[in-house]
Short mmCIF file of C-alpha atoms and ligand atoms in Angstrom, two decimals:
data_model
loop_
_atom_site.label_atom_id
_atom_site.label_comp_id
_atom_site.label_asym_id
_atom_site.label_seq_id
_atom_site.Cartn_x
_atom_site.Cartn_y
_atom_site.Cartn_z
CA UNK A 78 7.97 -31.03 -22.45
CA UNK A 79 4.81 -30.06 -23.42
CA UNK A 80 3.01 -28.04 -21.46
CA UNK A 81 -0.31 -29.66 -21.21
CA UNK A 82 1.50 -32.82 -20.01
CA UNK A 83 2.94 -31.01 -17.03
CA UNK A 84 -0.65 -29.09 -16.72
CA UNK A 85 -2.12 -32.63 -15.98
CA UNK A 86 0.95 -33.55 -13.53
CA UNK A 87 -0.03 -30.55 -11.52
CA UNK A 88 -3.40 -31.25 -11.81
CA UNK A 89 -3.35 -34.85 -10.78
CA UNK A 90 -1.25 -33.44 -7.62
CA UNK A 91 -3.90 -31.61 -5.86
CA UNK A 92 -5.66 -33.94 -3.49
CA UNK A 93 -2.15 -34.98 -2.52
CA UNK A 94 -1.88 -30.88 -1.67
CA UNK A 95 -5.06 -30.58 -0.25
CA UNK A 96 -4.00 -33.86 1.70
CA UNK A 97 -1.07 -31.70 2.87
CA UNK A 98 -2.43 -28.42 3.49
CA UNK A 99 -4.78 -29.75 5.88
CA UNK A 100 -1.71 -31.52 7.50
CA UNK A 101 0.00 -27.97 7.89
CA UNK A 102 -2.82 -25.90 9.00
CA UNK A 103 -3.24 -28.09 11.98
CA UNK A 104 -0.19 -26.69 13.47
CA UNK A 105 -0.72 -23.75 15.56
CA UNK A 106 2.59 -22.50 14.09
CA UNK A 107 2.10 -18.43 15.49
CA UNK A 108 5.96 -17.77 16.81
CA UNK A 109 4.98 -16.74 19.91
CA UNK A 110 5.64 -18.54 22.93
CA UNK A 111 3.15 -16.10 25.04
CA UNK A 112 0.30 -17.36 23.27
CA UNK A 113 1.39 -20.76 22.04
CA UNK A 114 3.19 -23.68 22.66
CA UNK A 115 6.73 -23.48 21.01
CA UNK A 116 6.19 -27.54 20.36
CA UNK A 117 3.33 -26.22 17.48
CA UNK A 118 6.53 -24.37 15.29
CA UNK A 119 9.46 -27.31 16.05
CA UNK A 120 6.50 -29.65 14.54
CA UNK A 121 5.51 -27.46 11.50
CA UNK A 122 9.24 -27.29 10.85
CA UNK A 123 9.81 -30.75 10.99
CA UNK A 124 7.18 -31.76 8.76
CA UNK A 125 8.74 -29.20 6.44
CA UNK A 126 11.91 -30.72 6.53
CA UNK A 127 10.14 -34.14 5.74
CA UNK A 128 7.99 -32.80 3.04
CA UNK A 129 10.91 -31.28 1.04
CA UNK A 130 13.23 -34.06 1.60
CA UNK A 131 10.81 -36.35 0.24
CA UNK A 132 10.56 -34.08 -3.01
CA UNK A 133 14.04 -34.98 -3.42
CA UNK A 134 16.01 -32.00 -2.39
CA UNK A 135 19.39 -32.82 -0.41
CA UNK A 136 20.48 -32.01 2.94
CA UNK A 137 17.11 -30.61 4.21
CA UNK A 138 17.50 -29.15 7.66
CA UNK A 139 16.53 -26.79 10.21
CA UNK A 140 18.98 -23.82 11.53
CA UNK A 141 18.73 -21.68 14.55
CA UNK A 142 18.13 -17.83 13.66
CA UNK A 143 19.40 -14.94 15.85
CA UNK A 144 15.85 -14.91 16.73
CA UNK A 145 15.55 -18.23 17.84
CA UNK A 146 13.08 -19.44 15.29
CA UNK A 147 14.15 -22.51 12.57
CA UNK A 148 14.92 -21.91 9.24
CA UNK A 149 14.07 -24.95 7.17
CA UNK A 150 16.40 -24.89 4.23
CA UNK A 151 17.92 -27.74 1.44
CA UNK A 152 19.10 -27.81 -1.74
CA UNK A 153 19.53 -29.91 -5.02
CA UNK A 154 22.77 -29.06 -7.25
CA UNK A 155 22.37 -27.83 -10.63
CA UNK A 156 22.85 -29.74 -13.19
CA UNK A 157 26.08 -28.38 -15.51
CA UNK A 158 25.67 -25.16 -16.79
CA UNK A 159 21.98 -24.20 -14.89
CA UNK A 160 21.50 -21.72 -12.67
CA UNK A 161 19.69 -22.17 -9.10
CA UNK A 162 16.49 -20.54 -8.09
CA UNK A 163 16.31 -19.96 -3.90
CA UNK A 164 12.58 -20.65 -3.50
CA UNK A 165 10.97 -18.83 -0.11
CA UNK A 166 8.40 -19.40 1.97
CA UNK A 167 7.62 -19.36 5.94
CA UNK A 168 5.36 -22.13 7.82
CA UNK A 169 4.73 -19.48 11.14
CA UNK A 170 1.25 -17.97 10.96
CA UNK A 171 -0.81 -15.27 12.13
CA UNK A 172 -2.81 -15.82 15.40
CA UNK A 173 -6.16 -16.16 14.88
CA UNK A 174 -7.40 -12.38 15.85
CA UNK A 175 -10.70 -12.95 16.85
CA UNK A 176 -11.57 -16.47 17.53
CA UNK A 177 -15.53 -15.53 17.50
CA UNK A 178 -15.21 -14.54 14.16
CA UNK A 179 -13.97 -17.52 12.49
CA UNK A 180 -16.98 -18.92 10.86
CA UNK A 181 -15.15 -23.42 10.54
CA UNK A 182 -12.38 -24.10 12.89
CA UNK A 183 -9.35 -21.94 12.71
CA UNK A 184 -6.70 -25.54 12.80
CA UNK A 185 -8.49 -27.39 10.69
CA UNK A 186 -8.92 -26.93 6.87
CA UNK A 187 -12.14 -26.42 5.51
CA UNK A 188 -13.58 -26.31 2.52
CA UNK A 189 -16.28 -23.82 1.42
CA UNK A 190 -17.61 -22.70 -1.86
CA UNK A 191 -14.84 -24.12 -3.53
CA UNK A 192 -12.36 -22.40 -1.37
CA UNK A 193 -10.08 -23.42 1.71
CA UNK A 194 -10.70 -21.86 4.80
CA UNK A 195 -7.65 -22.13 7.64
CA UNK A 196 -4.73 -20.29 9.64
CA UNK A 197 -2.64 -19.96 7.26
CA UNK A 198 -3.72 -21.57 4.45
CA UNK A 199 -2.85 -19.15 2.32
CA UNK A 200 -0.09 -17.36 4.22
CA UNK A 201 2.06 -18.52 3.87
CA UNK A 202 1.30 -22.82 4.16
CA UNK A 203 -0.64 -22.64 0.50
CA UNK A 204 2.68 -21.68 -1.03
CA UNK A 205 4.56 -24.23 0.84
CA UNK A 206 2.26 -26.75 -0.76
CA UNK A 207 2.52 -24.70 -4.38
CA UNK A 208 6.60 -25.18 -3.77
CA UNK A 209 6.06 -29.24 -3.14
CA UNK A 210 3.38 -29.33 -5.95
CA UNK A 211 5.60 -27.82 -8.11
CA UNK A 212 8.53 -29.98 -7.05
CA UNK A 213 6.64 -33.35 -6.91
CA UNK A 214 5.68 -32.21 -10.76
CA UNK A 215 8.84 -32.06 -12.12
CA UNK A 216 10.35 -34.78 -10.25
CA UNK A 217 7.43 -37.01 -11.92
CA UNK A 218 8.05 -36.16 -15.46
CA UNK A 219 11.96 -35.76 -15.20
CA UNK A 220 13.29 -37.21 -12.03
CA UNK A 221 14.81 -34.49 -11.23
CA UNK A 222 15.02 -30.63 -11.57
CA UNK A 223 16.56 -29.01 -14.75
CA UNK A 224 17.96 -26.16 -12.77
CA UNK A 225 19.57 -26.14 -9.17
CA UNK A 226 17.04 -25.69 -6.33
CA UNK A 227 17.61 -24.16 -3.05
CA UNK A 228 14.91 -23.81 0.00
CA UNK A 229 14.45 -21.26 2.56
CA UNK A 230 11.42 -21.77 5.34
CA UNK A 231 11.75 -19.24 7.45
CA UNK A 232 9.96 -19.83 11.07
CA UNK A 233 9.19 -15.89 12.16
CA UNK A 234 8.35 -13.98 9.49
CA UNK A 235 5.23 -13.10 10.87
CA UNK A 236 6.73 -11.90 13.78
CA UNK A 237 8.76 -8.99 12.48
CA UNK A 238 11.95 -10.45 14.88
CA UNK A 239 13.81 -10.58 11.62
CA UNK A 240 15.61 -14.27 12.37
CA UNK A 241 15.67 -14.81 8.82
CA UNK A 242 17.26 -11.28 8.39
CA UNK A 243 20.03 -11.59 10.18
CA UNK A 244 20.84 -15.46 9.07
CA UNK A 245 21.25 -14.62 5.16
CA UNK A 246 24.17 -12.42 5.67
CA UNK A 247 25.59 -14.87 8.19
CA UNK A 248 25.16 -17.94 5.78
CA UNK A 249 25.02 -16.13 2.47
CA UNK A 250 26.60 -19.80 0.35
CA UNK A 251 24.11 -21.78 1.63
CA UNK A 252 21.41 -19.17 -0.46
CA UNK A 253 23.67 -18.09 -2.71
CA UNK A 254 21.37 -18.70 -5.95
CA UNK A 255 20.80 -16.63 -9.27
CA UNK A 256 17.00 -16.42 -8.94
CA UNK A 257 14.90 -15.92 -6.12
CA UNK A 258 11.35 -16.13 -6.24
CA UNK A 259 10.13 -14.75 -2.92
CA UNK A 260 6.88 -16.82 -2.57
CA UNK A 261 4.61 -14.71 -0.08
CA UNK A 262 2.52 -12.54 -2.02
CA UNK A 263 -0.54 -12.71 -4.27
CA UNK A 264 -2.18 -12.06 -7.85
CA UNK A 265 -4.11 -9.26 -8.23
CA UNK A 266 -7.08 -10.94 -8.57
CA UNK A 267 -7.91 -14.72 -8.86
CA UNK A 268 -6.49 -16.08 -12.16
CA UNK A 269 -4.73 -12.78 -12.88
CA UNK A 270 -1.03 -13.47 -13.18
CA UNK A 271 1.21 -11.07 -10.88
CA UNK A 272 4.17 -10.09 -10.08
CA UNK A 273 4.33 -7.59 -7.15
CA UNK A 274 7.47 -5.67 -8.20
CA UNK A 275 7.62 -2.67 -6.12
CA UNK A 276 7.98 -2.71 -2.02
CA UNK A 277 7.32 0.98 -0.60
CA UNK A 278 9.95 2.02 1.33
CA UNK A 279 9.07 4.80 4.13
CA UNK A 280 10.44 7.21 6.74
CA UNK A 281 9.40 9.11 9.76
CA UNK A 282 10.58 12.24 11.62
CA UNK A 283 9.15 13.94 14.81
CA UNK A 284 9.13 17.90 14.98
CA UNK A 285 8.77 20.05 18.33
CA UNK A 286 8.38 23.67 17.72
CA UNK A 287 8.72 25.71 20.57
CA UNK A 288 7.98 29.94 21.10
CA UNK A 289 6.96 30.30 24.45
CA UNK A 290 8.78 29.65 28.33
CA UNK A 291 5.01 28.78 29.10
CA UNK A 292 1.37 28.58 28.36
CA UNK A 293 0.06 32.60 28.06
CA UNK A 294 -3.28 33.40 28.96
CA UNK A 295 -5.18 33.74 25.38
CA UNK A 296 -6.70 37.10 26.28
CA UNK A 297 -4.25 38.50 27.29
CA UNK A 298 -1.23 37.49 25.00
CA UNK A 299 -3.57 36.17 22.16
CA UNK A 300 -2.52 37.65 18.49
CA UNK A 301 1.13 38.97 18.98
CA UNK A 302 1.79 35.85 20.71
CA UNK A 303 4.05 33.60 18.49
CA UNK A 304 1.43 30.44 18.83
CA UNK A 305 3.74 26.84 17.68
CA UNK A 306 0.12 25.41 17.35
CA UNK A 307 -0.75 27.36 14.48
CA UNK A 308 3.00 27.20 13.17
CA UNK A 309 2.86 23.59 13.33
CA UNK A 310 -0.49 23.54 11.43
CA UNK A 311 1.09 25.62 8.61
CA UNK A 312 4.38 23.56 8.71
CA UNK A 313 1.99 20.75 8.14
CA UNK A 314 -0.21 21.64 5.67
CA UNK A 315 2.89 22.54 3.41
CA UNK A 316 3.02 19.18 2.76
CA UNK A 317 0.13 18.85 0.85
CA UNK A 318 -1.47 21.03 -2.21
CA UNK A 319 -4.91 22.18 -2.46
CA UNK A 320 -5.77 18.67 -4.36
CA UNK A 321 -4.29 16.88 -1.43
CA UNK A 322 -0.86 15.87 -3.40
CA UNK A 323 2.39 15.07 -1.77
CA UNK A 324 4.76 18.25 -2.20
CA UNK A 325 7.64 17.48 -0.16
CA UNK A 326 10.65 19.76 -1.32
CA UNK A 327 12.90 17.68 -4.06
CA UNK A 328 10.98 14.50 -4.28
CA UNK A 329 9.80 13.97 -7.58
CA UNK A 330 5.35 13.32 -7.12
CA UNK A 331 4.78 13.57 -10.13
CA UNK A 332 5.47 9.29 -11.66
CA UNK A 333 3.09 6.55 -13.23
CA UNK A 334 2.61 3.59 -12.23
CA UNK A 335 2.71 1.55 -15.12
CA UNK A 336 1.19 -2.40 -14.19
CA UNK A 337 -2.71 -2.92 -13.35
CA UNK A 338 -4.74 -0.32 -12.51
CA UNK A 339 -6.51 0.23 -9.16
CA UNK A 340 -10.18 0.97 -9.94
CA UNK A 341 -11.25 3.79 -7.95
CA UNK A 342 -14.47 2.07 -7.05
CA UNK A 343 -13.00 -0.82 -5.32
CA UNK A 344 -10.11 1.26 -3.80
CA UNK A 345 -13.02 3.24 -2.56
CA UNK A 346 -14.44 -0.05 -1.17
CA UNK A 347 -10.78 -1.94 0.30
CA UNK A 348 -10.30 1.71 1.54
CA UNK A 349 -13.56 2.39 3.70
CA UNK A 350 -13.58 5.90 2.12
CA UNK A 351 -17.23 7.26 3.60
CA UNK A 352 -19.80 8.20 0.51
CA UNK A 353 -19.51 11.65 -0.98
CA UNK A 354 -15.76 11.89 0.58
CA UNK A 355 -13.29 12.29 -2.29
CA UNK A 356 -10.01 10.86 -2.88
CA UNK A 357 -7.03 13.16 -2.42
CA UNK A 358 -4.15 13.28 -5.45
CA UNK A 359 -4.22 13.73 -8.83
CA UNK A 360 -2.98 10.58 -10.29
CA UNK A 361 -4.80 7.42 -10.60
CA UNK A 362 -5.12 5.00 -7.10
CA UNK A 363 -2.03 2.86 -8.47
CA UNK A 364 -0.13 6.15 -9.07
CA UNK A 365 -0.44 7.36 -5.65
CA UNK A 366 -0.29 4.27 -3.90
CA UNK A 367 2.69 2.79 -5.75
CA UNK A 368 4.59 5.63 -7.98
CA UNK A 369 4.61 8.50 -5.35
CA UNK A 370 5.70 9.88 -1.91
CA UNK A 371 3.10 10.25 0.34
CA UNK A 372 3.04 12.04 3.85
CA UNK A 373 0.91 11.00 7.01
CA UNK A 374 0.90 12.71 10.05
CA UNK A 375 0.78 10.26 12.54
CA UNK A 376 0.32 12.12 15.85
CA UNK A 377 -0.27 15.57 17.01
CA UNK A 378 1.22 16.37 20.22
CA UNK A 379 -1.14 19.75 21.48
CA UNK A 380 -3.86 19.97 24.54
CA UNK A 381 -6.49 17.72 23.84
CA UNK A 382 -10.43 19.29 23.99
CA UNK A 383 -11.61 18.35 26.49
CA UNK A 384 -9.72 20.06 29.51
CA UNK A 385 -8.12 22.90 27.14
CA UNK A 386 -7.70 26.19 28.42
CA UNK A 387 -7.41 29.73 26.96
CA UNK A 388 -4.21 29.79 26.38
CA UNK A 389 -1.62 30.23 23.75
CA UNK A 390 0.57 27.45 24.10
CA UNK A 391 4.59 27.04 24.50
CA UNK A 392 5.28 24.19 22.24
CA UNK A 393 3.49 21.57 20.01
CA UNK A 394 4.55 18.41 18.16
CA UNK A 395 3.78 16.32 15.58
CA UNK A 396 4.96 12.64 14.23
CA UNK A 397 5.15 12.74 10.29
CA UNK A 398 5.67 9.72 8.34
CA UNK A 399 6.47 9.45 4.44
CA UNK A 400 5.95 6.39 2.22
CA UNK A 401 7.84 5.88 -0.76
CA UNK A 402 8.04 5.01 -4.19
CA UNK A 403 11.42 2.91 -5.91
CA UNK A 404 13.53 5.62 -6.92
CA UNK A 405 14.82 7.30 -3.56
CA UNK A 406 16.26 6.11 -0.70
CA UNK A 407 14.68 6.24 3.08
CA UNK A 408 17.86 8.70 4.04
CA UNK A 409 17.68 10.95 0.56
CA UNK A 410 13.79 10.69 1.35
CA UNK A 411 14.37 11.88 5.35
CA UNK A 412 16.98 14.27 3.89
CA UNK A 413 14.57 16.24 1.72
CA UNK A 414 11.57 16.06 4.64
CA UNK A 415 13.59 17.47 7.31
CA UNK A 416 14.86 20.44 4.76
CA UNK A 417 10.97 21.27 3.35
CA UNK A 418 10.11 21.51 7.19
CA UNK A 419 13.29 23.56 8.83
CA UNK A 420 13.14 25.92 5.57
CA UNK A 421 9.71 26.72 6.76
CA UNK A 422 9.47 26.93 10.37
CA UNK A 423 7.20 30.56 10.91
CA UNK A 424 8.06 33.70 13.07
CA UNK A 425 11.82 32.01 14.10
CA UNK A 426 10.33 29.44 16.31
CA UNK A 427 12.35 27.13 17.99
CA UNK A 428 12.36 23.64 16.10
CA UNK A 429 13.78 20.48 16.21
CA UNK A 430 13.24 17.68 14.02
CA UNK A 431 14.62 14.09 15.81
CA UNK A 432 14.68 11.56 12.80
CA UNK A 433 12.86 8.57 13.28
CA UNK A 434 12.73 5.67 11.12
CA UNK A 435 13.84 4.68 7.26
CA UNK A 436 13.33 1.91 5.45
CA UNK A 437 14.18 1.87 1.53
CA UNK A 438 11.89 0.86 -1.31
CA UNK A 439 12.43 -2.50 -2.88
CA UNK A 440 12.25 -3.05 -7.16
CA UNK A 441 12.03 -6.55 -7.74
CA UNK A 442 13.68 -7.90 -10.84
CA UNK A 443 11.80 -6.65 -14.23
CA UNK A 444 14.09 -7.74 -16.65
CA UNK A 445 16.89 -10.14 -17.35
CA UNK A 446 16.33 -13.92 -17.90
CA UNK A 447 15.04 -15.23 -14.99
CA UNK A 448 12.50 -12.27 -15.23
CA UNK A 449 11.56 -13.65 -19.34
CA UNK A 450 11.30 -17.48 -17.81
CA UNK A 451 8.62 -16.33 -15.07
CA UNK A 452 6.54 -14.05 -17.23
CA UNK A 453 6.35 -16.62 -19.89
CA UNK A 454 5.68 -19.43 -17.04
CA UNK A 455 2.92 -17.30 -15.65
CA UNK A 456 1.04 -16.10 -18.64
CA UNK A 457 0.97 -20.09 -20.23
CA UNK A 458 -0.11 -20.98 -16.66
CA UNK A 459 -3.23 -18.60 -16.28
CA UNK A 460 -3.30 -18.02 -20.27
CA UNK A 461 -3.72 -14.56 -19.68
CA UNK A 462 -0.72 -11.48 -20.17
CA UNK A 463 1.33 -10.86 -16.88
CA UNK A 464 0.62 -7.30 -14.96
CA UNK A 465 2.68 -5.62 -11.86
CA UNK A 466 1.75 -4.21 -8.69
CA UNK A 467 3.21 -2.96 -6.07
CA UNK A 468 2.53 -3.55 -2.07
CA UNK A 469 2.70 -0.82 0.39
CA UNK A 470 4.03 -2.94 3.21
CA UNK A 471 7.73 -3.50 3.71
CA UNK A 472 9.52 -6.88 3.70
CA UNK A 473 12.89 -6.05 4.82
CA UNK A 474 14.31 -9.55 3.71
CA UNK A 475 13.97 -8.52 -0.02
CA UNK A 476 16.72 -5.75 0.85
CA UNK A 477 18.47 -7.87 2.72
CA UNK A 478 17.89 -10.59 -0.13
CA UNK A 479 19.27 -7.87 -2.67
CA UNK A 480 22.32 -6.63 -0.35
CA UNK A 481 23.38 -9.98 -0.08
CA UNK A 482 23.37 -10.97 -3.56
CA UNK A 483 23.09 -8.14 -5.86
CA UNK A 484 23.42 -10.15 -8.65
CA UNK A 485 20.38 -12.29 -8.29
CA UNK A 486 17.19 -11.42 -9.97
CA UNK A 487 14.30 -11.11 -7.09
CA UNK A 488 10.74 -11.34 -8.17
CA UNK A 489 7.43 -11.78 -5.12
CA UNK A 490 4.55 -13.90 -6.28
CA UNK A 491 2.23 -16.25 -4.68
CA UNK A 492 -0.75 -17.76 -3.96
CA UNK A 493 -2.32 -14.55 -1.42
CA UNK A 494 -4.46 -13.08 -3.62
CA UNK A 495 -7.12 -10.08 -1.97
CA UNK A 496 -10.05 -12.63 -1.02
CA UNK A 497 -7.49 -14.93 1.22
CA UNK A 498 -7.96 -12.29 3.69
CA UNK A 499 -4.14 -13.10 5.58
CA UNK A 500 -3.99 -12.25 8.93
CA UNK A 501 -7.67 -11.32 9.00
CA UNK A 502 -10.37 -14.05 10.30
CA UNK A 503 -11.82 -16.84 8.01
CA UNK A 504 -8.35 -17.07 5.88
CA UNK A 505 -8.64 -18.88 2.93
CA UNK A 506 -6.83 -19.95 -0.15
CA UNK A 507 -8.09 -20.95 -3.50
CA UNK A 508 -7.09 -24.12 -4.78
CA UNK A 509 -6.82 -22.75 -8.33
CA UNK A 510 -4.33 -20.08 -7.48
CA UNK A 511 -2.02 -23.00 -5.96
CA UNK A 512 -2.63 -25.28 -9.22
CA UNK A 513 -2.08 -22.49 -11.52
CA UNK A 514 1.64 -20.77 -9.55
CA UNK A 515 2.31 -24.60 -8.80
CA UNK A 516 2.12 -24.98 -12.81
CA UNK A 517 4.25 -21.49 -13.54
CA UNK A 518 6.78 -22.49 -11.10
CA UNK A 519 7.43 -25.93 -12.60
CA UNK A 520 7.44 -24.18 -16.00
CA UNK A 521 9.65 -21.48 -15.01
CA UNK A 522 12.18 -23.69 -13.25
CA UNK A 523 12.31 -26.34 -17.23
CA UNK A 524 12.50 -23.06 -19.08
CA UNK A 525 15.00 -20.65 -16.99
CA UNK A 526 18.15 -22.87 -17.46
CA UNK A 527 17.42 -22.58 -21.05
CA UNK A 528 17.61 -18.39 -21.55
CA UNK A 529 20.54 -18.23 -18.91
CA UNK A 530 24.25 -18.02 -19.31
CA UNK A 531 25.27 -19.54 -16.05
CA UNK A 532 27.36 -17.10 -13.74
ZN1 ZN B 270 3.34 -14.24 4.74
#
């Protein structure tokens, strides 16, 4: 079909999404029975369940998670030959975080120099409505879908419980699905099509190092006195080089990120880097952020200033955390840290390292046909050439997505692009990032049947 016929489908859609978005932003769907009633998430998830019924998708339902949240999921078989696509999303929001702040009413959508303001409505209820748009679009111009379609709502994501986590394994054929277009992410910038293919992965270790049976007096035992406080500082600053890179023995600091660039200037800004302080690395902001290790200490355990004494003290700790690019796993990553810092430990001092957390980087698909369908879909959608990012946060799901089905191609996108401000106060979405990922979606799901040999 041509494209500018579906372009005006979409188009003459969007009061009926406004219509809806204003419907889901109404519930006060936060998962959290401490601060709200658990009737506000059974509702959201019902009207869900309606909404995506209604688009003609079978055997729409809600399922219990370990968590106790409902998963809203349904499906429509493919026709012979196509592949499915598993479409995400999640209806539970962010609390408000600072009711004063809000400049219209948090539960009710408003709309404000051309943009929506609400809980939610752009994370993650503006993609719900960019999933029915999409939906409504194709069942209008073919009565049906050309590929299979599967749902997944998820009820908690914002929680961090990981209900959703735990029910993919457990129900992996009702998911099953050779695309997967994890819909809770953003463009770059409005009307610059994204994919956000990299997820940083991380890790964290604590390290004691101990010299002393107790606190010496400084006058006295100052100088010879093996002092873990200075150690530690040493031990510490080994992880960085005079430019402030990341030089962690055997992990490679030195990639490119290869998508959009990061201006400085507006990293500077997002950042709230103080003026006349300068950035630390050598690469570019997208190389560092998204292409390379990077360590943080978190926490210093040593006598704070105010009450200190003069003394040279027994022990000190510190809590050091590593983010990471694709390309190494949390436990290689941990591996590597723990080595650089026991190789190094000064004057024989006592030191042990208790391992803390890892968490492996996620690569989202960036080839294969489901990859083609969506690049195409996206770039006729905004008429503009497709870039990459990546995103420093984690969403476990995507390796739980990819452990689960290995075989699937995974690709994030949605309608959460920088100026929603998710989980901040005055959300808001704009309605041209949910016509224009409404559009590429419909697009994507005509065209990907047509590059695919079905597995
Ligand atoms: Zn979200």
């Amino acid at each position: 079909m041509p494209v500018d016929d579906l372009r005006a489908t979409v188009n003459g859609l969007m009061g009926r999404a406004k219509d809806d978005l204003a419907e889901l932003v109404a519930f006060r769907s936060v998962a959290d029975p401490k601060q709200y009633p658990p009737e506000e998430c059974e509702n959201a998830a019902r009207w869900v369940v309606d909404a995506f019924a209604e688009t003609g998708l079978r055997d729409v339902a809600m399922s219990p998670t370990p968590d106790g949240s409902m998963a809203v999921h349904g499906h429509a078989p493919a026709p012979d030959g196509a592949p499915t696509v598993l479409l995400y999303c999640h209806y539970d929001v962010q609390p408000p975080l600072g009711e004063s702040l809000w400049t219209s009413p948090i539960w009710k959508l408003t709309e404000r120099d051309g943009r929506w303001y609400g809980r939610g409505a752009a994370d993650c209820k503006g993609n719900i409505v960019m999933h029915l748009t999409a939906l409504r679009a194709l069942r209008e111009r073919h009565g049906g879908f050309p590929c299979g379609v599967k749902l997944i709502c998820e009820g908690s994501e914002e929680q961090g419980t990981g209900g959703l986590e735990e029910f993919v394994p457990l129900n992996a054929d009702l998911l099953r699905a050779d695309a997967i277009l994890v819909v809770d992410t953003g463009n770059f910038a409005v009307g610059v099509p994204t994919l956000t293919t990299t997820l940083r992965g991380m890790t964290s270790v604590d390290i004691t190092l101990t010299a002393l049976d107790s606190a010496m007096h400084s006058g006295m035992f100052g100088g010879p006195a093996p002092d873990p406080v200075v150690a530690l500082i040493q031990l510490l600053a080994s992880l960085y080089d005079e430019h402030g890179n990341t030089t962690v023995d055997g992990l490679d600091a030195t990639q490119r990120w290869t998508g959009v660039e990061y201006p400085a200037e507006q990293f500077r800004a997002d950042a709230n880097v103080l003026d006349g302080v300068k950035p630390m690395g050598d690469g570019s902001v997208a190389d560092l952020l998204w292409a390379r290790p990077s360590a943080t200490v978190l926490g210093i355990d040593v006598p704070p200033v105010i009450g200190s004494s003069s003394a040279v003290h027994a022990a000190a700790a510190a809590r050091i955390s590593l983010r990471l690019p694709p390309g190494v796993t949390g436990k290689q990553a941990q591996d590597a840290l723990v080595a650089h810092l026991e190789s190094r430990v000064p004057w024989g001092m006592r030191c042990e390292v208790r391992r803390v957390a890892v968490g492996d980087p996620f690569v989202g698909s960036l080839e294969g046909p489901a990859f083609e369908a969506l690049k195409s879909a996206l770039e006729e959608a905004f008429a503009r050439p497709l870039t990459t990012e990546g995103q420093g946060g984690s969403i476990p799901l995507c390796n739980v997505l990819a452990e689960t089905y290995p075989d699937a191609e995974i690709m994030l996108l949605g309608v959460e692009e920088p100026r929603c401000l998710i989980h901040a106060p005055n959300e808001s979405v704009d309605p041209s990032e949910i016509e224009h990922i409404a559009l590429a979606e419909a697009l994507f799901l005509e065209r990907y049947p047509n590059g695919q040999s079905p597995s």
